[in-house]
């Protein structure tokens, strides 16, 4: 049916994409709408990116203590918007560097509204030995690359406030645990967290792992494979096309060895 102006109650801790979709659509309706958050907003950075784009196109949105007020009858201004380089995908190269790689990562906006910009301080934290605790409530997509790095660092890493990972493309808490454990890592899965005891000497590998049809799990396995003693086979590796279609070509260009089948 046709979207109508009105009040839209939404949980803020399930997916920011629902909020983003409504923020794009509601300004075009004939009347005012309210997005009322029924729980705290997580992944706030993604909503901030949406609001930035809307402002750039002349759309008015008022932030409320419990959500957003969106006047109707608006029109998007014309113009061209450039795409920022993506911290979410760059995170896998930060992980690769944490495992001993030498990838120069260029073009990222240090003032970006992207929530995954926190990969930079989290990467630095993991590059130091000892215990580390990383709160991923605002950056859940970073868990696979962070977990790969944590599996091979010196020390124990706790990745916390990660319950929403169970409703991603896969149950990412379980998928991360299964894949890294199969490679030889020490990962303990909790209800909303992972506890990873690093093995800086390397992982065994020599196994076939399932990507769980999840682009970030496939890329995590590929990065972790660079520190495995034996080759790793990743099934469903084509799933990277969802967010990074050229990942395998870039992986080879940077020195990775791949046998396609």
PDB file of C-alpha atoms in Angstrom:
ATOM      1  CA  UNK A   1       0.000   0.000   0.000  1.00  0.00           C
ATOM      2  CA  UNK A   2       0.860   3.670  -0.079  1.00  0.00           C
ATOM      3  CA  UNK A   3       3.009   5.091   2.702  1.00  0.00           C
ATOM      4  CA  UNK A   4       1.015   7.598   4.751  1.00  0.00           C
ATOM      5  CA  UNK A   5       2.147  10.394   7.076  1.00  0.00           C
ATOM      6  CA  UNK A   6       1.827   9.622  10.757  1.00  0.00           C
ATOM      7  CA  UNK A   7       3.693   8.237  13.726  1.00  0.00           C
ATOM      8  CA  UNK A   8       6.060   5.329  13.196  1.00  0.00           C
ATOM      9  CA  UNK A   9       7.277   3.576  16.380  1.00  0.00           C
ATOM     10  CA  UNK A  10      10.526   1.716  15.724  1.00  0.00           C
ATOM     11  CA  UNK A  11      13.044  -0.089  17.932  1.00  0.00           C
ATOM     12  CA  UNK A  12      16.408   1.655  17.742  1.00  0.00           C
ATOM     13  CA  UNK A  13      18.457  -1.433  18.591  1.00  0.00           C
ATOM     14  CA  UNK A  14      17.477  -3.737  15.715  1.00  0.00           C
ATOM     15  CA  UNK A  15      18.631  -2.001  12.537  1.00  0.00           C
ATOM     16  CA  UNK A  16      19.338   1.638  11.746  1.00  0.00           C
ATOM     17  CA  UNK A  17      18.378   0.846   8.136  1.00  0.00           C
ATOM     18  CA  UNK A  18      14.683   1.014   9.022  1.00  0.00           C
ATOM     19  CA  UNK A  19      15.181   4.541  10.363  1.00  0.00           C
ATOM     20  CA  UNK A  20      17.185   5.535   7.288  1.00  0.00           C
ATOM     21  CA  UNK A  21      14.561   4.210   4.885  1.00  0.00           C
ATOM     22  CA  UNK A  22      11.799   6.210   6.545  1.00  0.00           C
ATOM     23  CA  UNK A  23      13.956   9.350   6.753  1.00  0.00           C
ATOM     24  CA  UNK A  24      14.392   9.244   2.984  1.00  0.00           C
ATOM     25  CA  UNK A  25      10.730   8.581   2.216  1.00  0.00           C
ATOM     26  CA  UNK A  26       8.712  10.567   4.756  1.00  0.00           C
ATOM     27  CA  UNK A  27       9.681  14.077   3.549  1.00  0.00           C
ATOM     28  CA  UNK A  28       7.880  13.362   0.253  1.00  0.00           C
ATOM     29  CA  UNK A  29       4.502  12.660   1.880  1.00  0.00           C
ATOM     30  CA  UNK A  30       1.777  15.273   2.122  1.00  0.00           C
ATOM     31  CA  UNK A  31       1.860  15.644   5.919  1.00  0.00           C
ATOM     32  CA  UNK A  32       4.160  15.581   8.925  1.00  0.00           C
ATOM     33  CA  UNK A  33       5.466  12.315  10.355  1.00  0.00           C
ATOM     34  CA  UNK A  34       7.185  11.267  13.556  1.00  0.00           C
ATOM     35  CA  UNK A  35       9.700   8.448  13.907  1.00  0.00           C
ATOM     36  CA  UNK A  36       9.448   7.440  17.560  1.00  0.00           C
ATOM     37  CA  UNK A  37      12.270   5.258  18.845  1.00  0.00           C
ATOM     38  CA  UNK A  38      11.079   2.698  21.370  1.00  0.00           C
ATOM     39  CA  UNK A  39      14.598   1.719  22.465  1.00  0.00           C
ATOM     40  CA  UNK A  40      18.001   3.443  22.374  1.00  0.00           C
ATOM     41  CA  UNK A  41      19.374   4.057  18.881  1.00  0.00           C
ATOM     42  CA  UNK A  42      22.388   1.906  18.089  1.00  0.00           C
ATOM     43  CA  UNK A  43      24.576   2.325  14.988  1.00  0.00           C
ATOM     44  CA  UNK A  44      23.874   6.031  15.371  1.00  0.00           C
ATOM     45  CA  UNK A  45      26.640   6.867  12.899  1.00  0.00           C
ATOM     46  CA  UNK A  46      24.648   5.436   9.993  1.00  0.00           C
ATOM     47  CA  UNK A  47      21.665   7.641  10.814  1.00  0.00           C
ATOM     48  CA  UNK A  48      24.005  10.633  11.085  1.00  0.00           C
ATOM     49  CA  UNK A  49      25.204   9.881   7.544  1.00  0.00           C
ATOM     50  CA  UNK A  50      21.595   9.814   6.348  1.00  0.00           C
ATOM     51  CA  UNK A  51      20.804  13.137   8.014  1.00  0.00           C
ATOM     52  CA  UNK A  52      23.895  14.667   6.428  1.00  0.00           C
ATOM     53  CA  UNK A  53      22.770  13.599   2.955  1.00  0.00           C
ATOM     54  CA  UNK A  54      19.259  14.923   3.579  1.00  0.00           C
ATOM     55  CA  UNK A  55      20.587  18.302   4.712  1.00  0.00           C
ATOM     56  CA  UNK A  56      22.795  18.484   1.630  1.00  0.00           C
ATOM     57  CA  UNK A  57      19.689  18.077  -0.533  1.00  0.00           C
ATOM     58  CA  UNK A  58      17.644  20.668   1.379  1.00  0.00           C
ATOM     59  CA  UNK A  59      15.489  18.266   3.400  1.00  0.00           C
ATOM     60  CA  UNK A  60      14.455  19.386   6.900  1.00  0.00           C
ATOM     61  CA  UNK A  61      14.382  16.894   9.764  1.00  0.00           C
ATOM     62  CA  UNK A  62      14.042  17.872  13.416  1.00  0.00           C
ATOM     63  CA  UNK A  63      15.691  15.661  15.997  1.00  0.00           C
ATOM     64  CA  UNK A  64      13.579  14.921  19.067  1.00  0.00           C
ATOM     65  CA  UNK A  65      14.606  13.349  22.380  1.00  0.00           C
ATOM     66  CA  UNK A  66      12.771  10.191  21.347  1.00  0.00           C
ATOM     67  CA  UNK A  67      13.236  10.252  17.575  1.00  0.00           C
ATOM     68  CA  UNK A  68      12.693  12.537  14.566  1.00  0.00           C
ATOM     69  CA  UNK A  69      10.004  14.911  13.266  1.00  0.00           C
ATOM     70  CA  UNK A  70       9.815  14.996   9.466  1.00  0.00           C
ATOM     71  CA  UNK A  71       7.721  17.733   7.795  1.00  0.00           C
ATOM     72  CA  UNK A  72       5.903  16.596   4.680  1.00  0.00           C
ATOM     73  CA  UNK A  73       5.563  18.268   1.295  1.00  0.00           C
ATOM     74  CA  UNK A  74       9.322  18.569   0.749  1.00  0.00           C
ATOM     75  CA  UNK A  75      11.377  18.084  -2.403  1.00  0.00           C
ATOM     76  CA  UNK A  76      14.929  16.935  -2.849  1.00  0.00           C
ATOM     77  CA  UNK A  77      17.245  19.523  -4.372  1.00  0.00           C
ATOM     78  CA  UNK A  78      19.154  18.518  -7.460  1.00  0.00           C
ATOM     79  CA  UNK A  79      22.877  18.033  -7.497  1.00  0.00           C
ATOM     80  CA  UNK A  80      25.649  15.468  -7.391  1.00  0.00           C
ATOM     81  CA  UNK A  81      26.862  13.806  -4.235  1.00  0.00           C
ATOM     82  CA  UNK A  82      30.257  12.136  -4.056  1.00  0.00           C
ATOM     83  CA  UNK A  83      30.792   8.833  -2.285  1.00  0.00           C
ATOM     84  CA  UNK A  84      33.134   8.718   0.677  1.00  0.00           C
ATOM     85  CA  UNK A  85      35.666   5.935   0.960  1.00  0.00           C
ATOM     86  CA  UNK A  86      34.232   3.191   3.154  1.00  0.00           C
ATOM     87  CA  UNK A  87      35.645   2.564   6.624  1.00  0.00           C
ATOM     88  CA  UNK A  88      33.633  -0.677   6.858  1.00  0.00           C
ATOM     89  CA  UNK A  89      35.589  -2.286   4.026  1.00  0.00           C
ATOM     90  CA  UNK A  90      38.871  -0.589   4.919  1.00  0.00           C
ATOM     91  CA  UNK A  91      38.598  -2.356   8.286  1.00  0.00           C
ATOM     92  CA  UNK A  92      39.672  -5.621   6.655  1.00  0.00           C
ATOM     93  CA  UNK A  93      42.899  -3.979   5.499  1.00  0.00           C
ATOM     94  CA  UNK A  94      43.465  -2.580   8.981  1.00  0.00           C
ATOM     95  CA  UNK A  95      43.095  -6.170  10.189  1.00  0.00           C
ATOM     96  CA  UNK A  96      45.519  -7.388   7.521  1.00  0.00           C
ATOM     97  CA  UNK A  97      48.061  -4.827   8.686  1.00  0.00           C
ATOM     98  CA  UNK A  98      47.526  -5.959  12.265  1.00  0.00           C
ATOM     99  CA  UNK A  99      48.447  -9.465  11.125  1.00  0.00           C
ATOM    100  CA  UNK A 100      51.693  -8.246   9.585  1.00  0.00           C
ATOM    101  CA  UNK A 101      50.593  -6.865   6.212  1.00  0.00           C
ATOM    102  CA  UNK A 102      51.779  -3.595   4.735  1.00  0.00           C
ATOM    103  CA  UNK A 103      48.710  -2.159   3.014  1.00  0.00           C
ATOM    104  CA  UNK A 104      48.630   1.596   2.562  1.00  0.00           C
ATOM    105  CA  UNK A 105      45.034   2.706   3.148  1.00  0.00           C
ATOM    106  CA  UNK A 106      44.195   5.929   1.322  1.00  0.00           C
ATOM    107  CA  UNK A 107      41.277   8.282   0.809  1.00  0.00           C
ATOM    108  CA  UNK A 108      39.411   7.932   4.105  1.00  0.00           C
ATOM    109  CA  UNK A 109      37.795  11.076   5.484  1.00  0.00           C
ATOM    110  CA  UNK A 110      39.028  11.543   9.090  1.00  0.00           C
ATOM    111  CA  UNK A 111      35.995  13.751   9.838  1.00  0.00           C
ATOM    112  CA  UNK A 112      33.459  11.340   8.370  1.00  0.00           C
ATOM    113  CA  UNK A 113      30.143  10.682  10.100  1.00  0.00           C
ATOM    114  CA  UNK A 114      30.650   6.965   9.449  1.00  0.00           C
ATOM    115  CA  UNK A 115      30.334   5.038  12.693  1.00  0.00           C
ATOM    116  CA  UNK A 116      32.906   2.516  11.505  1.00  0.00           C
ATOM    117  CA  UNK A 117      35.541   5.231  11.648  1.00  0.00           C
ATOM    118  CA  UNK A 118      36.236   3.831  15.122  1.00  0.00           C
ATOM    119  CA  UNK A 119      38.238   1.078  13.389  1.00  0.00           C
ATOM    120  CA  UNK A 120      41.202   3.454  13.650  1.00  0.00           C
ATOM    121  CA  UNK A 121      41.394   3.678  17.482  1.00  0.00           C
ATOM    122  CA  UNK A 122      40.259   0.052  17.868  1.00  0.00           C
ATOM    123  CA  UNK A 123      43.026  -1.063  15.499  1.00  0.00           C
ATOM    124  CA  UNK A 124      45.605   0.849  17.514  1.00  0.00           C
ATOM    125  CA  UNK A 125      44.294  -0.746  20.702  1.00  0.00           C
ATOM    126  CA  UNK A 126      44.647  -4.229  19.238  1.00  0.00           C
ATOM    127  CA  UNK A 127      48.156  -3.470  18.031  1.00  0.00           C
ATOM    128  CA  UNK A 128      49.257  -3.164  21.675  1.00  0.00           C
ATOM    129  CA  UNK A 129      49.668  -6.372  23.715  1.00  0.00           C
ATOM    130  CA  UNK A 130      47.535  -7.139  26.751  1.00  0.00           C
ATOM    131  CA  UNK A 131      43.826  -7.237  27.483  1.00  0.00           C
ATOM    132  CA  UNK A 132      41.445  -5.188  25.341  1.00  0.00           C
ATOM    133  CA  UNK A 133      37.702  -4.602  25.506  1.00  0.00           C
ATOM    134  CA  UNK A 134      35.920  -3.213  22.463  1.00  0.00           C
ATOM    135  CA  UNK A 135      32.329  -1.942  22.614  1.00  0.00           C
ATOM    136  CA  UNK A 136      30.751  -2.540  19.184  1.00  0.00           C
ATOM    137  CA  UNK A 137      27.209  -1.346  19.923  1.00  0.00           C
ATOM    138  CA  UNK A 138      27.709   1.556  17.472  1.00  0.00           C
ATOM    139  CA  UNK A 139      29.843  -0.336  14.931  1.00  0.00           C
ATOM    140  CA  UNK A 140      28.666  -3.979  14.728  1.00  0.00           C
ATOM    141  CA  UNK A 141      29.927  -4.480  11.154  1.00  0.00           C
ATOM    142  CA  UNK A 142      33.495  -4.199  12.449  1.00  0.00           C
ATOM    143  CA  UNK A 143      33.313  -7.411  14.466  1.00  0.00           C
ATOM    144  CA  UNK A 144      34.587  -9.818  11.754  1.00  0.00           C
ATOM    145  CA  UNK A 145      37.785  -7.848  10.969  1.00  0.00           C
ATOM    146  CA  UNK A 146      38.323  -7.030  14.653  1.00  0.00           C
ATOM    147  CA  UNK A 147      37.941 -10.710  15.525  1.00  0.00           C
ATOM    148  CA  UNK A 148      40.472 -11.743  12.866  1.00  0.00           C
ATOM    149  CA  UNK A 149      42.992  -9.272  14.289  1.00  0.00           C
ATOM    150  CA  UNK A 150      42.218 -10.315  17.869  1.00  0.00           C
ATOM    151  CA  UNK A 151      42.741 -13.999  17.048  1.00  0.00           C
ATOM    152  CA  UNK A 152      46.400 -13.341  16.215  1.00  0.00           C
ATOM    153  CA  UNK A 153      47.441 -10.640  18.665  1.00  0.00           C
ATOM    154  CA  UNK A 154      49.172 -11.010  22.010  1.00  0.00           C
ATOM    155  CA  UNK A 155      46.499 -10.917  24.688  1.00  0.00           C
ATOM    156  CA  UNK A 156      42.822 -11.483  25.423  1.00  0.00           C
ATOM    157  CA  UNK A 157      40.218  -9.415  23.553  1.00  0.00           C
ATOM    158  CA  UNK A 158      36.615  -9.027  24.641  1.00  0.00           C
ATOM    159  CA  UNK A 159      34.206  -7.778  21.984  1.00  0.00           C
ATOM    160  CA  UNK A 160      31.092  -6.678  23.865  1.00  0.00           C
ATOM    161  CA  UNK A 161      27.561  -5.339  23.273  1.00  0.00           C
ATOM    162  CA  UNK A 162      27.321  -7.358  20.078  1.00  0.00           C
ATOM    163  CA  UNK A 163      23.914  -9.051  20.391  1.00  0.00           C
ATOM    164  CA  UNK A 164      22.604  -7.434  17.187  1.00  0.00           C
ATOM    165  CA  UNK A 165      25.110  -9.469  15.192  1.00  0.00           C
ATOM    166  CA  UNK A 166      22.741 -12.405  15.509  1.00  0.00           C
ATOM    167  CA  UNK A 167      20.313 -10.769  13.044  1.00  0.00           C
ATOM    168  CA  UNK A 168      22.749  -9.785  10.302  1.00  0.00           C
ATOM    169  CA  UNK A 169      23.280 -11.692   7.021  1.00  0.00           C
ATOM    170  CA  UNK A 170      24.178 -14.566   9.300  1.00  0.00           C
ATOM    171  CA  UNK A 171      24.293 -15.022  13.045  1.00  0.00           C
ATOM    172  CA  UNK A 172      27.676 -13.346  13.010  1.00  0.00           C
ATOM    173  CA  UNK A 173      28.609 -14.180  16.586  1.00  0.00           C
ATOM    174  CA  UNK A 174      28.211 -17.875  15.798  1.00  0.00           C
ATOM    175  CA  UNK A 175      29.680 -17.588  12.293  1.00  0.00           C
ATOM    176  CA  UNK A 176      32.789 -15.718  13.496  1.00  0.00           C
ATOM    177  CA  UNK A 177      33.267 -18.287  16.254  1.00  0.00           C
ATOM    178  CA  UNK A 178      32.827 -21.295  13.955  1.00  0.00           C
ATOM    179  CA  UNK A 179      35.117 -20.019  11.201  1.00  0.00           C
ATOM    180  CA  UNK A 180      37.959 -18.762  13.378  1.00  0.00           C
ATOM    181  CA  UNK A 181      37.788 -21.839  15.622  1.00  0.00           C
ATOM    182  CA  UNK A 182      38.036 -24.079  12.559  1.00  0.00           C
ATOM    183  CA  UNK A 183      41.179 -22.193  11.538  1.00  0.00           C
ATOM    184  CA  UNK A 184      42.679 -22.866  14.969  1.00  0.00           C
ATOM    185  CA  UNK A 185      41.788 -19.720  16.915  1.00  0.00           C
ATOM    186  CA  UNK A 186      40.652 -19.629  20.550  1.00  0.00           C
ATOM    187  CA  UNK A 187      37.202 -17.974  20.505  1.00  0.00           C
ATOM    188  CA  UNK A 188      34.489 -18.268  23.159  1.00  0.00           C
ATOM    189  CA  UNK A 189      30.999 -17.118  22.175  1.00  0.00           C
ATOM    190  CA  UNK A 190      28.674 -15.462  24.682  1.00  0.00           C
ATOM    191  CA  UNK A 191      25.141 -14.164  24.387  1.00  0.00           C
ATOM    192  CA  UNK A 192      26.296 -10.694  23.354  1.00  0.00           C
ATOM    193  CA  UNK A 193      30.071 -10.988  23.179  1.00  0.00           C
ATOM    194  CA  UNK A 194      33.161 -12.815  22.008  1.00  0.00           C
ATOM    195  CA  UNK A 195      36.214 -13.551  24.136  1.00  0.00           C
ATOM    196  CA  UNK A 196      39.283 -14.212  22.004  1.00  0.00           C
ATOM    197  CA  UNK A 197      42.649 -15.380  23.281  1.00  0.00           C
ATOM    198  CA  UNK A 198      45.200 -14.375  20.689  1.00  0.00           C
ATOM    199  CA  UNK A 199      47.732 -16.761  19.167  1.00  0.00           C
ATOM    200  CA  UNK A 200      50.411 -14.494  17.684  1.00  0.00           C
ATOM    201  CA  UNK A 201      52.427 -17.477  16.434  1.00  0.00           C
ATOM    202  CA  UNK A 202      49.769 -18.165  13.806  1.00  0.00           C
ATOM    203  CA  UNK A 203      46.847 -20.483  13.051  1.00  0.00           C
ATOM    204  CA  UNK A 204      46.824 -23.968  11.576  1.00  0.00           C
ATOM    205  CA  UNK A 205      44.369 -23.546   8.691  1.00  0.00           C
ATOM    206  CA  UNK A 206      44.202 -26.466   6.292  1.00  0.00           C
ATOM    207  CA  UNK A 207      40.401 -26.652   6.470  1.00  0.00           C
ATOM    208  CA  UNK A 208      37.278 -25.749   4.516  1.00  0.00           C
ATOM    209  CA  UNK A 209      35.110 -23.071   6.122  1.00  0.00           C
ATOM    210  CA  UNK A 210      31.624 -21.873   5.243  1.00  0.00           C
ATOM    211  CA  UNK A 211      31.130 -18.175   4.485  1.00  0.00           C
ATOM    212  CA  UNK A 212      27.541 -18.523   5.780  1.00  0.00           C
ATOM    213  CA  UNK A 213      26.580 -16.540   2.654  1.00  0.00           C
ATOM    214  CA  UNK A 214      27.876 -13.476   4.523  1.00  0.00           C
ATOM    215  CA  UNK A 215      30.229 -11.104   2.757  1.00  0.00           C
ATOM    216  CA  UNK A 216      31.979 -10.009   5.956  1.00  0.00           C
ATOM    217  CA  UNK A 217      32.572 -13.577   7.110  1.00  0.00           C
ATOM    218  CA  UNK A 218      34.150 -14.459   3.756  1.00  0.00           C
ATOM    219  CA  UNK A 219      36.473 -11.438   3.909  1.00  0.00           C
ATOM    220  CA  UNK A 220      37.365 -12.205   7.539  1.00  0.00           C
ATOM    221  CA  UNK A 221      38.373 -15.742   6.588  1.00  0.00           C
ATOM    222  CA  UNK A 222      40.470 -14.449   3.695  1.00  0.00           C
ATOM    223  CA  UNK A 223      42.370 -12.056   5.948  1.00  0.00           C
ATOM    224  CA  UNK A 224      42.883 -14.686   8.653  1.00  0.00           C
ATOM    225  CA  UNK A 225      44.165 -17.121   6.020  1.00  0.00           C
ATOM    226  CA  UNK A 226      47.214 -14.897   5.516  1.00  0.00           C
ATOM    227  CA  UNK A 227      48.456 -16.149   8.900  1.00  0.00           C
ATOM    228  CA  UNK A 228      47.495 -19.797   8.517  1.00  0.00           C
ATOM    229  CA  UNK A 229      50.143 -22.494   8.084  1.00  0.00           C
ATOM    230  CA  UNK A 230      48.071 -24.406   5.504  1.00  0.00           C
ATOM    231  CA  UNK A 231      45.683 -23.223   2.773  1.00  0.00           C
ATOM    232  CA  UNK A 232      42.085 -22.330   3.601  1.00  0.00           C
ATOM    233  CA  UNK A 233      39.094 -23.113   1.384  1.00  0.00           C
ATOM    234  CA  UNK A 234      36.129 -20.728   1.664  1.00  0.00           C
ATOM    235  CA  UNK A 235      32.799 -21.951   0.304  1.00  0.00           C
ATOM    236  CA  UNK A 236      30.322 -19.401  -0.999  1.00  0.00           C
ATOM    237  CA  UNK A 237      33.136 -16.895  -1.492  1.00  0.00           C
ATOM    238  CA  UNK A 238      31.145 -15.081  -4.196  1.00  0.00           C
ATOM    239  CA  UNK A 239      28.996 -13.520  -1.450  1.00  0.00           C
ATOM    240  CA  UNK A 240      31.526 -10.662  -1.209  1.00  0.00           C
ATOM    241  CA  UNK A 241      29.695  -9.206  -4.224  1.00  0.00           C
ATOM    242  CA  UNK A 242      27.052  -7.841  -1.855  1.00  0.00           C
ATOM    243  CA  UNK A 243      29.333  -5.029  -0.677  1.00  0.00           C
ATOM    244  CA  UNK A 244      32.762  -5.423  -2.323  1.00  0.00           C
ATOM    245  CA  UNK A 245      32.571  -7.106  -5.773  1.00  0.00           C
ATOM    246  CA  UNK A 246      36.288  -6.568  -6.476  1.00  0.00           C
ATOM    247  CA  UNK A 247      37.519  -7.936  -3.157  1.00  0.00           C
ATOM    248  CA  UNK A 248      39.158 -11.058  -4.567  1.00  0.00           C
ATOM    249  CA  UNK A 249      40.850  -9.131  -7.367  1.00  0.00           C
ATOM    250  CA  UNK A 250      42.191  -6.596  -4.857  1.00  0.00           C
ATOM    251  CA  UNK A 251      43.280  -9.450  -2.586  1.00  0.00           C
ATOM    252  CA  UNK A 252      45.350 -10.904  -5.422  1.00  0.00           C
ATOM    253  CA  UNK A 253      46.701  -7.519  -6.443  1.00  0.00           C
ATOM    254  CA  UNK A 254      48.007  -7.034  -2.899  1.00  0.00           C
ATOM    255  CA  UNK A 255      49.825 -10.358  -3.006  1.00  0.00           C
ATOM    256  CA  UNK A 256      47.214 -12.863  -1.909  1.00  0.00           C
ATOM    257  CA  UNK A 257      47.188 -16.234  -3.640  1.00  0.00           C
ATOM    258  CA  UNK A 258      43.808 -17.607  -4.739  1.00  0.00           C
ATOM    259  CA  UNK A 259      42.760 -20.752  -6.568  1.00  0.00           C
ATOM    260  CA  UNK A 260      39.196 -20.352  -7.843  1.00  0.00           C
ATOM    261  CA  UNK A 261      36.898 -23.350  -8.272  1.00  0.00           C
TER     262      UNK A 261
END
